[in-house]
Short mmCIF file of C-alpha atoms in Angstrom, two decimals:
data_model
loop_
_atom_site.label_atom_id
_atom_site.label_comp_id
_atom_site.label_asym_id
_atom_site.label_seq_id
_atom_site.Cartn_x
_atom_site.Cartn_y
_atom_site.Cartn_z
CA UNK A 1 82.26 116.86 92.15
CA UNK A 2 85.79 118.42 92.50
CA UNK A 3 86.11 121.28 89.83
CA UNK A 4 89.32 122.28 90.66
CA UNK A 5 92.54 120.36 88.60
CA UNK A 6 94.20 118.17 91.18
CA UNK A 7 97.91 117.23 90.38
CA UNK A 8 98.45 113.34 92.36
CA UNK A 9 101.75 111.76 93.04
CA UNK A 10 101.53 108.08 93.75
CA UNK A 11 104.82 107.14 95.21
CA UNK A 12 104.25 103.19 95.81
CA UNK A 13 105.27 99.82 93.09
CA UNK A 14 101.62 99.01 92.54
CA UNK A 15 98.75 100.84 91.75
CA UNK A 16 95.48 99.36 91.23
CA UNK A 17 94.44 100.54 87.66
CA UNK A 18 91.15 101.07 88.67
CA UNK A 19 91.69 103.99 90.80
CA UNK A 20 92.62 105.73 87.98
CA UNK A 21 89.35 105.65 86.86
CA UNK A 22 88.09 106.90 90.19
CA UNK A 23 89.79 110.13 89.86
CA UNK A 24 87.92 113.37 88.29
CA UNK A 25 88.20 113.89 84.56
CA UNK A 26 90.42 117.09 85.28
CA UNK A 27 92.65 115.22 87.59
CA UNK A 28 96.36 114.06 87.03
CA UNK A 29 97.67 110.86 88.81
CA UNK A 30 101.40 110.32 88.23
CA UNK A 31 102.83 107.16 89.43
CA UNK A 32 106.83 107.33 90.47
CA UNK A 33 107.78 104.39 92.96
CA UNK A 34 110.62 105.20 95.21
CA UNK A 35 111.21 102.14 95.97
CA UNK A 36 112.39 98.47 94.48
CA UNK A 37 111.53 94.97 95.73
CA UNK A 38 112.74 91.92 94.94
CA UNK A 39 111.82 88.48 95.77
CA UNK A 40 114.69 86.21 97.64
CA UNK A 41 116.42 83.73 95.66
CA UNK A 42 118.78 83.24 98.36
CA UNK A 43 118.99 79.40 97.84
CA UNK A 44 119.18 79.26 102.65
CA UNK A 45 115.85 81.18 102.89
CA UNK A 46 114.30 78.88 99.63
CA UNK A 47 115.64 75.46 102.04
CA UNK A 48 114.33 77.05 105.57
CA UNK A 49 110.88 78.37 103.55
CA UNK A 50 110.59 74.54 102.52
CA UNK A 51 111.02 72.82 105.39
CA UNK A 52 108.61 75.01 107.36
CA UNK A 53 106.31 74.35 104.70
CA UNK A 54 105.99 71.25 106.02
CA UNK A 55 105.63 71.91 109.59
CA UNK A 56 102.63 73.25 111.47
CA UNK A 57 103.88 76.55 112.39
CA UNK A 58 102.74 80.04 113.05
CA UNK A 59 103.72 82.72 110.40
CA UNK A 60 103.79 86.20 110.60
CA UNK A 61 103.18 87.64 107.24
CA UNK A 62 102.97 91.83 107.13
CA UNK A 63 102.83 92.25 102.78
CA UNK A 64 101.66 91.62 99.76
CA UNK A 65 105.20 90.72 98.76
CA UNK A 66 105.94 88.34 101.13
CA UNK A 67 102.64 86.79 100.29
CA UNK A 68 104.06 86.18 96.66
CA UNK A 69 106.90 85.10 97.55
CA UNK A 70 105.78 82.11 100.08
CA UNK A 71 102.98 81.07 97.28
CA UNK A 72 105.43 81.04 94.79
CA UNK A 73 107.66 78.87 96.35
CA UNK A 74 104.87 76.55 97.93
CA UNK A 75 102.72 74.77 96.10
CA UNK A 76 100.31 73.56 98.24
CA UNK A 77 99.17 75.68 101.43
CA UNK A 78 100.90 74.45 104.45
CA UNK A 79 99.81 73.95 108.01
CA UNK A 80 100.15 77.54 109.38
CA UNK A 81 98.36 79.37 111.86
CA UNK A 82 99.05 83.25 109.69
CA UNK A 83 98.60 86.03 111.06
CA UNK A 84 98.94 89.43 108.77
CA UNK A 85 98.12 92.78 107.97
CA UNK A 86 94.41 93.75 106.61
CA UNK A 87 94.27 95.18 103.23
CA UNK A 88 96.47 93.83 100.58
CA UNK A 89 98.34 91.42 102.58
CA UNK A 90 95.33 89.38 103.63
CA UNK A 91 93.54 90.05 99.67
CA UNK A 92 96.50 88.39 98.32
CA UNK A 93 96.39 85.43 101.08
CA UNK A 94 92.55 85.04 99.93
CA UNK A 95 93.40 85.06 96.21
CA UNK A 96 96.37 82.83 96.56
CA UNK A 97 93.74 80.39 97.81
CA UNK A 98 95.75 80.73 101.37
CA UNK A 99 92.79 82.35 103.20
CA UNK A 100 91.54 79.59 105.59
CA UNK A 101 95.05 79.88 107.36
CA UNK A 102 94.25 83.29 108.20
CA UNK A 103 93.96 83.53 112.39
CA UNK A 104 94.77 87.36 113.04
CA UNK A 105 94.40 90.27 111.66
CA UNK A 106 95.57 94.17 112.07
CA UNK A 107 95.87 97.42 110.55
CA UNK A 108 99.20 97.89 111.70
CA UNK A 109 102.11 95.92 113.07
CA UNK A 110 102.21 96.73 116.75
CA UNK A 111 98.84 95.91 116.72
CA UNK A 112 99.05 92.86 115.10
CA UNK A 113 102.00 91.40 117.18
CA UNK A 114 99.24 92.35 120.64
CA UNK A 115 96.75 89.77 119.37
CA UNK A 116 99.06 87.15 118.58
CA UNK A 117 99.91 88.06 122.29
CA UNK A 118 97.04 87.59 123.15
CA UNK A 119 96.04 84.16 121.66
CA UNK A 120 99.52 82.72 121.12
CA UNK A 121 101.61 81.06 124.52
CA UNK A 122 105.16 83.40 124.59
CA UNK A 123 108.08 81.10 124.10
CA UNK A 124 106.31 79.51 121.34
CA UNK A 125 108.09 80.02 118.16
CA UNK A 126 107.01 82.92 115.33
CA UNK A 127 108.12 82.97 111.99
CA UNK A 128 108.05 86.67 110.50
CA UNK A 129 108.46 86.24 106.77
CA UNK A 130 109.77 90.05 106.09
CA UNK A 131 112.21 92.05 104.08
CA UNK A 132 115.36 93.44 104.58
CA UNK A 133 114.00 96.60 105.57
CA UNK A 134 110.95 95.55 107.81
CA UNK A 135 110.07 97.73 110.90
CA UNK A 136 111.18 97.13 114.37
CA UNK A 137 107.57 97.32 116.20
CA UNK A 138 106.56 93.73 115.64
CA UNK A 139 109.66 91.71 116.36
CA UNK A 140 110.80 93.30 119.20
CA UNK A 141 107.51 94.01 120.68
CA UNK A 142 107.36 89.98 120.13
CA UNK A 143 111.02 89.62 121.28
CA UNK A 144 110.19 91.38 124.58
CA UNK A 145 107.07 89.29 125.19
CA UNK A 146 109.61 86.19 125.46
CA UNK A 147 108.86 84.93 122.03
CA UNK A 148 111.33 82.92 119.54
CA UNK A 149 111.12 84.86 116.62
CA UNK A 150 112.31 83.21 113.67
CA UNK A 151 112.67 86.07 110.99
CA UNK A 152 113.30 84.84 107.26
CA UNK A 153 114.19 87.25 104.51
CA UNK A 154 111.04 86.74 101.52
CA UNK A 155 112.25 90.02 100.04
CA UNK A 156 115.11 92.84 99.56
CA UNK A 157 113.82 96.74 99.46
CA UNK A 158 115.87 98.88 97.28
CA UNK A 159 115.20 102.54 97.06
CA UNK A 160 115.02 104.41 93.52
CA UNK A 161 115.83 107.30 92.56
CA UNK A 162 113.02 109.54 90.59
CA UNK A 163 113.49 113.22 89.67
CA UNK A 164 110.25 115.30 90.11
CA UNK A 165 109.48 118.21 87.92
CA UNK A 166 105.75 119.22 88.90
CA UNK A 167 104.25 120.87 91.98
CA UNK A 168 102.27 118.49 93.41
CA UNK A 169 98.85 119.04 95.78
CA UNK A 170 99.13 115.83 96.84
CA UNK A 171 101.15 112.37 97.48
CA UNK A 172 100.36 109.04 98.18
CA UNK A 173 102.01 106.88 100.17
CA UNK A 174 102.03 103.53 100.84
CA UNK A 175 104.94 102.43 102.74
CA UNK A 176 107.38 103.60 105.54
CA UNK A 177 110.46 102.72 102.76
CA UNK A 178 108.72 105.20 100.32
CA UNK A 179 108.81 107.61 102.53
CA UNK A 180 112.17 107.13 104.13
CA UNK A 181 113.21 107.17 100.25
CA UNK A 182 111.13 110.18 99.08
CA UNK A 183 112.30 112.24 101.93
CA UNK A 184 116.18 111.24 101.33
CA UNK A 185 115.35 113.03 97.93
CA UNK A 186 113.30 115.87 98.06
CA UNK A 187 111.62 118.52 100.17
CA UNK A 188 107.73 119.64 99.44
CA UNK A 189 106.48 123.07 99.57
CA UNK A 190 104.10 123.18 103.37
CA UNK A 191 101.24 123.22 101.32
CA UNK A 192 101.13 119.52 100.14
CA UNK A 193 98.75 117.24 101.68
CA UNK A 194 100.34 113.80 102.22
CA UNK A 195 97.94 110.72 102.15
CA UNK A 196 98.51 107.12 103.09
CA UNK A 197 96.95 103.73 104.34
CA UNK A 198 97.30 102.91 108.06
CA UNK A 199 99.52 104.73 111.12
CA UNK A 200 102.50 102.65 110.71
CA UNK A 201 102.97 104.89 107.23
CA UNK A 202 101.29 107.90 108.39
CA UNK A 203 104.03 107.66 111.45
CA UNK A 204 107.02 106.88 108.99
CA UNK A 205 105.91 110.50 106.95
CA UNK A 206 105.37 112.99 110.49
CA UNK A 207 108.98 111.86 111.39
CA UNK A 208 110.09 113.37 107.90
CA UNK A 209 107.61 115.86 107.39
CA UNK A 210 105.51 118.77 109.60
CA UNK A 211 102.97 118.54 106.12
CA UNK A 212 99.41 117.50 106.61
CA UNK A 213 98.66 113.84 106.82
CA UNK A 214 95.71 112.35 106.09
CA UNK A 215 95.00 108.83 106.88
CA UNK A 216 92.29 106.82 104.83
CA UNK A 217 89.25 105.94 107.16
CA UNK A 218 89.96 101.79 105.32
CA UNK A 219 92.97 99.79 104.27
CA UNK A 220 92.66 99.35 100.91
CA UNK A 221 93.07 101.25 97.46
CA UNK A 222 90.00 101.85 97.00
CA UNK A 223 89.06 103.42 100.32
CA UNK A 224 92.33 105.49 99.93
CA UNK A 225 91.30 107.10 96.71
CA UNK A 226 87.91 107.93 98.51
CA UNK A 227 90.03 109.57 101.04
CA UNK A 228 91.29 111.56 98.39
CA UNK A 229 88.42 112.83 96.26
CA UNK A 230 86.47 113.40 99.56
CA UNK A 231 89.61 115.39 101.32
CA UNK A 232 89.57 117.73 97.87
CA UNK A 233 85.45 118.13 97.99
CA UNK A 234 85.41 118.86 101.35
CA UNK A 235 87.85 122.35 100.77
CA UNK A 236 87.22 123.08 97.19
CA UNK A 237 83.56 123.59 98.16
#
């Protein structure tokens, strides 16, 4: 058990409520998104998402968001090949009642966008369902591999603006747009340990930041917290 009192930042929109209950009683978890996403109502992408509903296609899908957005606007689930991240993308794909479509899987982008090399013929046609923001590895890895990516707009990423008025021993991140949005903000002391889910994030944060990273060993919440607790054991023992 971890004796020592732990002050938490969780910088990302959604945070299991659970994992509060993971923490130690002494413990503070404070939970400040830096970012904003919203789902497209652009009434083009809402047409294009239809009719590719009703084609057999193969759809790259990389969040959670994008998830919600497709099953929202779909009622029944189409005739896609998907391939998407591990973790909360592919939870919400299972829980959606969307998990049979699932072909590929990946911790992060770049290696997502080798398998569908791997298993898809280039110049067939990929749709990327992403946001305004989405990273460059998978499309133009796929774009170099002679691929016709068709990329559709499911969501817009904002960033927020949050004012901070505790020294923190840790943060949580969840996304390369947190961090991109964090850093525009504020500088940490050297001394803060930086956690996250996956390289694509932990990448995003040693760009903006010579802190400690620490990568959970799994991809979701849960195995992120675990990170935590653990990472806090380990030295305050």
């Amino acid at each position: 058990m971890v004796h020592n009192a732990i002050q938490i930042l969780f910088t990302g929109q959604h945070l299991e409520k659970e994992m509060i209950n993971t923490l130690p009683e002494n413990w503070t978890l404070d939970k400040l998104p830096f970012i904003e996403t919203h789902l497209s109502n652009d009434s083009n992408s809402l047409e294009k998402l239809s009719t590719l509903a009703q084609e057999t296609a193969i759809v790259v899908i990389t969040s959670q968001i994008a998830v919600d957005w497709a099953t929202k606007n779909i009622a029944i689930p189409p005739n896609w090949t998907i391939a998407c991240m591990q973790g909360q993308t592919q939870k919400a794909l299972n829980d959606k009642g969307w998990g049979k479509l699932i072909q590929h899987t990946a911790n992060n982008s770049l290696e997502l966008a080798k398998k569908i090399e791997a298993s898809i013929q280039n110049y067939t046609t990929i749709h990327f369902l992403g946001s305004n923001q989405r990273l460059e590895n998978l499309p133009k890895f796929l774009n170099e591999k002679g691929y016709n990516l068709n990329e559709m707009i499911a969501y817009t990423t904002i960033s927020k603006q949050q004012i901070i008025t505790k020294q923190y021993d840790g943060i949580v991140f969840l996304s390369p747009s947190a961090v991109y949005s964090f850093f525009n903000q504020h500088a940490i002391n050297e001394k803060v340990i930086l956690f996250t889910i996956g390289q694509t994030t932990a990448a995003a944060i040693q760009k903006n930041s010579k802190n400690k990273v620490v990568v959970a060993d799994g991809v979701s919440q849960s195995e992120l917290f675990k990170t935590i607790i653990n990472y806090y054991q380990a030295i305050c023992h």
